[in-house]
Tab-separated table of N, CA and C in Angstrom:
chain	number	residue	atom	x	y	z
A	1	UNK	N	-145.042	-229.222	139.288
A	1	UNK	CA	-145.637	-228.325	140.365
A	1	UNK	C	-144.623	-227.971	141.108
A	2	UNK	N	-143.654	-229.003	141.710
A	2	UNK	CA	-142.626	-228.596	142.748
A	2	UNK	C	-141.541	-227.652	142.022
A	3	UNK	N	-141.031	-227.848	140.961
A	3	UNK	CA	-140.073	-226.950	139.823
A	3	UNK	C	-140.895	-225.297	140.084
A	4	UNK	N	-142.071	-224.980	139.787
A	4	UNK	CA	-142.734	-223.946	139.703
A	4	UNK	C	-142.514	-223.292	140.948
A	5	UNK	N	-142.907	-223.987	142.056
A	5	UNK	CA	-142.742	-223.774	143.404
A	5	UNK	C	-141.173	-222.824	143.981
A	6	UNK	N	-140.222	-223.924	143.269
A	6	UNK	CA	-138.820	-223.711	143.669
A	6	UNK	C	-138.383	-222.485	142.721
A	7	UNK	N	-138.917	-222.211	141.555
A	7	UNK	CA	-138.935	-220.841	140.622
A	7	UNK	C	-139.695	-220.081	141.487
A	8	UNK	N	-140.532	-219.691	142.196
A	8	UNK	CA	-141.083	-218.774	143.001
A	8	UNK	C	-140.368	-218.289	144.071
A	9	UNK	N	-139.659	-219.281	144.660
A	9	UNK	CA	-138.732	-218.916	145.950
A	9	UNK	C	-137.228	-218.505	145.667
A	10	UNK	N	-136.887	-218.012	144.306
A	10	UNK	CA	-135.905	-217.608	143.935
A	10	UNK	C	-135.311	-216.215	144.686
A	11	UNK	N	-134.105	-216.502	145.374
A	11	UNK	CA	-133.293	-215.415	146.229
A	11	UNK	C	-132.431	-214.916	145.672
A	12	UNK	N	-131.924	-213.492	145.553
A	12	UNK	CA	-130.730	-212.906	145.185
A	12	UNK	C	-129.875	-212.201	145.980
A	13	UNK	N	-128.685	-212.511	146.325
A	13	UNK	CA	-127.696	-211.595	147.214
A	13	UNK	C	-126.830	-210.556	146.737
A	14	UNK	N	-126.844	-209.370	146.705
A	14	UNK	CA	-126.341	-208.587	146.330
A	14	UNK	C	-125.412	-207.631	147.660
A	15	UNK	N	-124.415	-208.014	148.508
A	15	UNK	CA	-124.137	-207.288	149.439
A	15	UNK	C	-123.456	-205.926	148.953
A	16	UNK	N	-123.958	-204.869	149.580
A	16	UNK	CA	-123.279	-203.842	149.523
A	16	UNK	C	-123.451	-202.925	151.050
A	17	UNK	N	-122.315	-202.426	151.502
A	17	UNK	CA	-122.318	-201.893	153.038
A	17	UNK	C	-122.856	-200.142	152.620
A	18	UNK	N	-123.291	-199.888	151.712
A	18	UNK	CA	-123.443	-198.647	151.671
A	18	UNK	C	-125.214	-198.547	151.856
A	19	UNK	N	-125.669	-199.884	152.059
A	19	UNK	CA	-127.305	-200.066	152.052
A	19	UNK	C	-127.844	-199.736	153.638
A	20	UNK	N	-127.012	-199.978	154.339
A	20	UNK	CA	-127.458	-199.628	155.877
A	20	UNK	C	-126.729	-198.688	156.241
A	21	UNK	N	-126.973	-197.837	157.350
A	21	UNK	CA	-126.425	-196.354	157.977
A	21	UNK	C	-125.312	-196.652	158.410
A	22	UNK	N	-124.141	-196.214	158.354
A	22	UNK	CA	-122.946	-196.185	159.136
A	22	UNK	C	-122.174	-197.584	158.222
A	23	UNK	N	-122.593	-197.940	157.153
A	23	UNK	CA	-121.669	-198.890	156.313
A	23	UNK	C	-120.062	-198.349	155.814
A	24	UNK	N	-120.243	-196.652	155.681
A	24	UNK	CA	-118.635	-196.132	155.161
A	24	UNK	C	-118.084	-196.085	156.483
A	25	UNK	N	-118.467	-195.949	157.558
A	25	UNK	CA	-117.644	-195.790	158.924
A	25	UNK	C	-117.067	-197.390	159.360
A	26	UNK	N	-118.110	-198.142	158.823
A	26	UNK	CA	-117.631	-199.714	159.431
A	26	UNK	C	-116.527	-199.980	158.390
A	27	UNK	N	-116.597	-199.657	157.189
A	27	UNK	CA	-115.161	-199.671	156.283
A	27	UNK	C	-114.422	-199.040	156.451
A	28	UNK	N	-114.094	-198.062	157.125
A	28	UNK	CA	-112.948	-197.172	157.408
A	28	UNK	C	-112.451	-197.426	158.588
A	29	UNK	N	-113.148	-198.107	159.550
A	29	UNK	CA	-112.749	-198.699	160.816
A	29	UNK	C	-112.400	-199.694	160.598
A	30	UNK	N	-112.706	-200.690	159.515
A	30	UNK	CA	-111.932	-202.052	159.194
A	30	UNK	C	-110.623	-201.765	158.547
A	31	UNK	N	-110.398	-200.638	157.898
A	31	UNK	CA	-109.135	-200.451	157.219
A	31	UNK	C	-108.456	-199.695	158.204
A	32	UNK	N	-108.637	-199.174	159.479
A	32	UNK	CA	-107.838	-198.724	160.220
A	32	UNK	C	-107.272	-199.664	161.161
A	33	UNK	N	-108.325	-200.505	161.675
A	33	UNK	CA	-107.827	-201.780	162.437
A	33	UNK	C	-106.851	-202.447	161.714
A	34	UNK	N	-107.132	-202.627	160.321
A	34	UNK	CA	-105.777	-203.318	159.547
A	34	UNK	C	-104.807	-202.912	159.605
A	35	UNK	N	-104.657	-201.451	159.297
A	35	UNK	CA	-103.365	-200.606	159.527
A	35	UNK	C	-102.672	-200.899	160.654
A	36	UNK	N	-103.497	-200.600	161.806
A	36	UNK	CA	-102.941	-200.967	163.071
A	36	UNK	C	-102.136	-202.263	163.238
A	37	UNK	N	-103.121	-203.342	162.744
A	37	UNK	CA	-102.638	-204.476	162.706
A	37	UNK	C	-101.439	-204.639	162.197
A	38	UNK	N	-101.393	-203.948	160.918
A	38	UNK	CA	-99.753	-204.203	160.291
A	38	UNK	C	-98.556	-203.719	161.008
A	39	UNK	N	-98.889	-202.420	161.740
A	39	UNK	CA	-98.163	-201.851	162.371
A	39	UNK	C	-97.515	-203.073	163.703
A	40	UNK	N	-98.490	-203.454	164.499
A	40	UNK	CA	-98.263	-204.844	165.364
A	40	UNK	C	-97.351	-205.810	164.743
A	41	UNK	N	-97.687	-206.239	163.454
A	41	UNK	CA	-96.882	-207.452	163.001
A	41	UNK	C	-95.624	-206.991	162.523
A	42	UNK	N	-95.334	-205.727	162.278
A	42	UNK	CA	-94.263	-205.064	161.881
A	42	UNK	C	-93.339	-205.130	163.267
A	43	UNK	N	-93.629	-204.756	164.436
A	43	UNK	CA	-93.353	-204.718	165.838
A	43	UNK	C	-92.630	-206.070	166.216
A	44	UNK	N	-93.820	-207.269	166.094
A	44	UNK	CA	-93.641	-208.239	166.415
A	44	UNK	C	-92.522	-208.931	165.381
A	45	UNK	N	-92.238	-208.470	164.222
A	45	UNK	CA	-91.298	-208.994	163.153
A	45	UNK	C	-89.814	-208.677	163.912
A	46	UNK	N	-90.018	-207.630	164.007
A	46	UNK	CA	-88.531	-206.876	164.434
A	46	UNK	C	-88.055	-207.378	166.011
A	47	UNK	N	-88.962	-207.785	166.826
A	47	UNK	CA	-88.612	-208.053	168.056
A	47	UNK	C	-88.052	-209.732	167.964
A	48	UNK	N	-89.012	-210.051	167.250
A	48	UNK	CA	-88.786	-211.858	167.042
A	48	UNK	C	-87.448	-211.653	166.369
A	49	UNK	N	-87.150	-211.167	165.318
A	49	UNK	CA	-85.700	-211.092	164.594
A	49	UNK	C	-84.774	-210.813	165.612
A	50	UNK	N	-84.936	-209.916	166.406
A	50	UNK	CA	-83.771	-209.262	167.740
A	50	UNK	C	-83.747	-210.704	168.713
A	51	UNK	N	-84.906	-211.149	169.180
A	51	UNK	CA	-84.862	-212.409	170.008
A	51	UNK	C	-83.803	-213.765	169.133
A	52	UNK	N	-84.218	-213.873	167.899
A	52	UNK	CA	-83.795	-214.967	167.338
A	52	UNK	C	-82.377	-214.726	167.096
A	53	UNK	N	-81.787	-213.627	167.027
A	53	UNK	CA	-80.387	-213.247	166.963
A	53	UNK	C	-79.599	-213.363	168.127
A	54	UNK	N	-80.415	-212.511	168.979
A	54	UNK	CA	-79.667	-212.531	170.082
A	54	UNK	C	-79.735	-214.100	170.996
A	55	UNK	N	-80.601	-214.734	170.688
A	55	UNK	CA	-80.636	-216.098	171.159
A	55	UNK	C	-79.464	-216.883	170.735
A	56	UNK	N	-79.200	-216.816	169.448
A	56	UNK	CA	-78.546	-217.544	168.604
A	56	UNK	C	-77.105	-217.040	168.757
A	57	UNK	N	-76.569	-215.738	169.134
A	57	UNK	CA	-75.381	-215.508	169.706
A	57	UNK	C	-74.961	-216.015	171.035
A	58	UNK	N	-75.947	-216.103	171.753
A	58	UNK	CA	-75.653	-216.320	173.515
A	58	UNK	C	-76.060	-218.100	173.508
A	59	UNK	N	-76.049	-218.480	172.527
A	59	UNK	CA	-76.449	-219.997	172.298
A	59	UNK	C	-77.733	-220.505	173.400
A	60	UNK	N	-78.484	-219.579	173.667
A	60	UNK	CA	-79.938	-219.569	174.337
A	60	UNK	C	-80.963	-220.568	173.260
A	61	UNK	N	-81.293	-221.712	173.330
A	61	UNK	CA	-82.202	-222.535	172.355
A	61	UNK	C	-83.433	-221.985	172.754
A	62	UNK	N	-84.008	-221.921	173.671
A	62	UNK	CA	-85.498	-221.321	174.091
A	62	UNK	C	-85.348	-219.797	173.270
A	63	UNK	N	-84.843	-218.924	173.740
A	63	UNK	CA	-84.837	-217.608	173.198
A	63	UNK	C	-84.757	-217.426	171.593
A	64	UNK	N	-83.754	-218.609	171.258
A	64	UNK	CA	-83.786	-218.668	169.660
A	64	UNK	C	-85.143	-219.105	168.913
A	65	UNK	N	-85.662	-220.008	169.618
A	65	UNK	CA	-86.846	-220.671	169.350
A	65	UNK	C	-88.357	-219.452	169.543
A	66	UNK	N	-88.194	-218.825	170.379
A	66	UNK	CA	-89.471	-217.982	170.624
A	66	UNK	C	-89.403	-216.663	169.664
A	67	UNK	N	-87.841	-216.357	169.338
A	67	UNK	CA	-87.639	-215.517	168.398
A	67	UNK	C	-88.131	-215.911	166.924
A	68	UNK	N	-87.843	-217.487	166.678
A	68	UNK	CA	-88.282	-217.839	165.455
A	68	UNK	C	-90.066	-217.727	165.225
A	69	UNK	N	-90.571	-218.189	166.308
A	69	UNK	CA	-92.013	-218.382	166.301
A	69	UNK	C	-92.539	-216.985	166.264
A	70	UNK	N	-91.938	-215.896	166.850
A	70	UNK	CA	-92.562	-214.751	166.702
A	70	UNK	C	-92.532	-213.962	165.401
A	71	UNK	N	-91.364	-214.402	164.715
A	71	UNK	CA	-90.947	-213.858	163.149
A	71	UNK	C	-91.762	-214.691	162.320
A	72	UNK	N	-92.011	-215.875	162.365
A	72	UNK	CA	-92.831	-216.356	161.665
A	72	UNK	C	-94.642	-216.096	161.793
A	73	UNK	N	-94.690	-215.914	162.933
A	73	UNK	CA	-96.119	-215.797	163.219
A	73	UNK	C	-96.284	-214.051	162.834
A	74	UNK	N	-95.840	-213.453	163.308
A	74	UNK	CA	-95.741	-212.051	162.514
A	74	UNK	C	-95.736	-211.762	161.203
A	75	UNK	N	-94.867	-212.866	160.587
A	75	UNK	CA	-94.905	-212.546	158.983
A	75	UNK	C	-96.101	-213.091	158.602
A	76	UNK	N	-96.887	-214.458	158.684
A	76	UNK	CA	-97.930	-215.263	158.457
A	76	UNK	C	-99.169	-214.270	158.895
A	77	UNK	N	-98.985	-213.554	159.757
A	77	UNK	CA	-100.120	-212.657	160.124
A	77	UNK	C	-100.204	-211.372	159.403
A	78	UNK	N	-99.182	-210.817	158.909
A	78	UNK	CA	-99.266	-209.858	157.719
A	78	UNK	C	-99.495	-210.292	156.778
A	79	UNK	N	-99.142	-211.500	156.094
A	79	UNK	CA	-99.722	-212.235	154.837
A	79	UNK	C	-100.845	-212.225	154.872
A	80	UNK	N	-101.918	-212.399	155.998
A	80	UNK	CA	-103.008	-212.745	156.012
A	80	UNK	C	-103.762	-211.458	155.844
A	81	UNK	N	-103.468	-210.432	156.954
A	81	UNK	CA	-104.056	-209.223	156.740
A	81	UNK	C	-104.035	-208.621	155.355
A	82	UNK	N	-102.855	-208.871	154.622
A	82	UNK	CA	-102.991	-208.194	153.091
A	82	UNK	C	-103.639	-208.668	152.268
A	83	UNK	N	-104.082	-209.882	152.633
A	83	UNK	CA	-104.685	-210.953	151.786
A	83	UNK	C	-106.137	-211.084	152.049
A	84	UNK	N	-106.405	-210.392	153.203
A	84	UNK	CA	-107.864	-210.668	153.259
A	84	UNK	C	-109.002	-210.503	152.932
A	85	UNK	N	-108.857	-209.404	152.090
A	85	UNK	CA	-110.023	-209.006	151.126
A	85	UNK	C	-110.061	-210.129	149.718
A	86	UNK	N	-108.935	-210.430	149.415
A	86	UNK	CA	-108.873	-211.444	148.314
A	86	UNK	C	-109.100	-212.446	148.933
A	87	UNK	N	-109.009	-212.940	150.125
A	87	UNK	CA	-109.473	-214.269	150.651
A	87	UNK	C	-111.149	-214.138	150.561
A	88	UNK	N	-111.463	-212.968	151.263
A	88	UNK	CA	-112.971	-213.140	150.996
A	88	UNK	C	-113.637	-213.315	150.020
A	89	UNK	N	-112.951	-212.159	148.792
A	89	UNK	CA	-113.385	-212.503	147.764
A	89	UNK	C	-113.596	-213.697	147.176
A	90	UNK	N	-112.242	-214.383	147.073
A	90	UNK	CA	-112.430	-215.731	146.601
A	90	UNK	C	-113.752	-216.632	146.987
A	91	UNK	N	-113.814	-216.876	148.444
A	91	UNK	CA	-114.727	-217.807	148.662
A	91	UNK	C	-116.417	-217.103	148.289
A	92	UNK	N	-116.250	-215.685	148.432
A	92	UNK	CA	-117.576	-215.520	148.306
A	92	UNK	C	-117.794	-215.586	146.605
A	93	UNK	N	-116.986	-215.511	145.927
A	93	UNK	CA	-116.931	-216.135	144.146
A	93	UNK	C	-117.248	-217.363	144.240
A	94	UNK	N	-116.797	-218.364	145.073
A	94	UNK	CA	-116.705	-219.990	145.213
A	94	UNK	C	-118.077	-220.167	145.441
A	95	UNK	N	-118.472	-219.437	146.616
A	95	UNK	CA	-120.182	-219.447	146.956
A	95	UNK	C	-121.297	-219.138	146.079
A	96	UNK	N	-120.610	-218.111	145.101
A	96	UNK	CA	-121.702	-217.768	144.480
A	96	UNK	C	-122.243	-218.657	143.015
A	97	UNK	N	-120.892	-219.579	143.027
A	97	UNK	CA	-121.037	-220.683	141.962
A	97	UNK	C	-121.669	-221.868	142.176
A	98	UNK	N	-122.208	-222.174	143.706
A	98	UNK	CA	-122.715	-223.056	144.059
A	98	UNK	C	-124.030	-223.499	143.428
């Protein structure tokens, strides 16, 4: 009897942003934010590399460290932004197999 009750409560999930009003707008907004974020990552990468280079040539350890950190954080952020859709899709697919 318990198995029949569990079969009656089956729920399916099919995410589709077009099912709600404004789904396309939200998708466009997300793409725009990702584009601006990549521009900021590029700026951070260039500024970090410049600080790293100037700190190295002037033997300024603090500036070199901050430049390296800014460079690495900007590169990692760009990697995560570029792979965001793949990461979400991977975990969504993994969740479908539970």
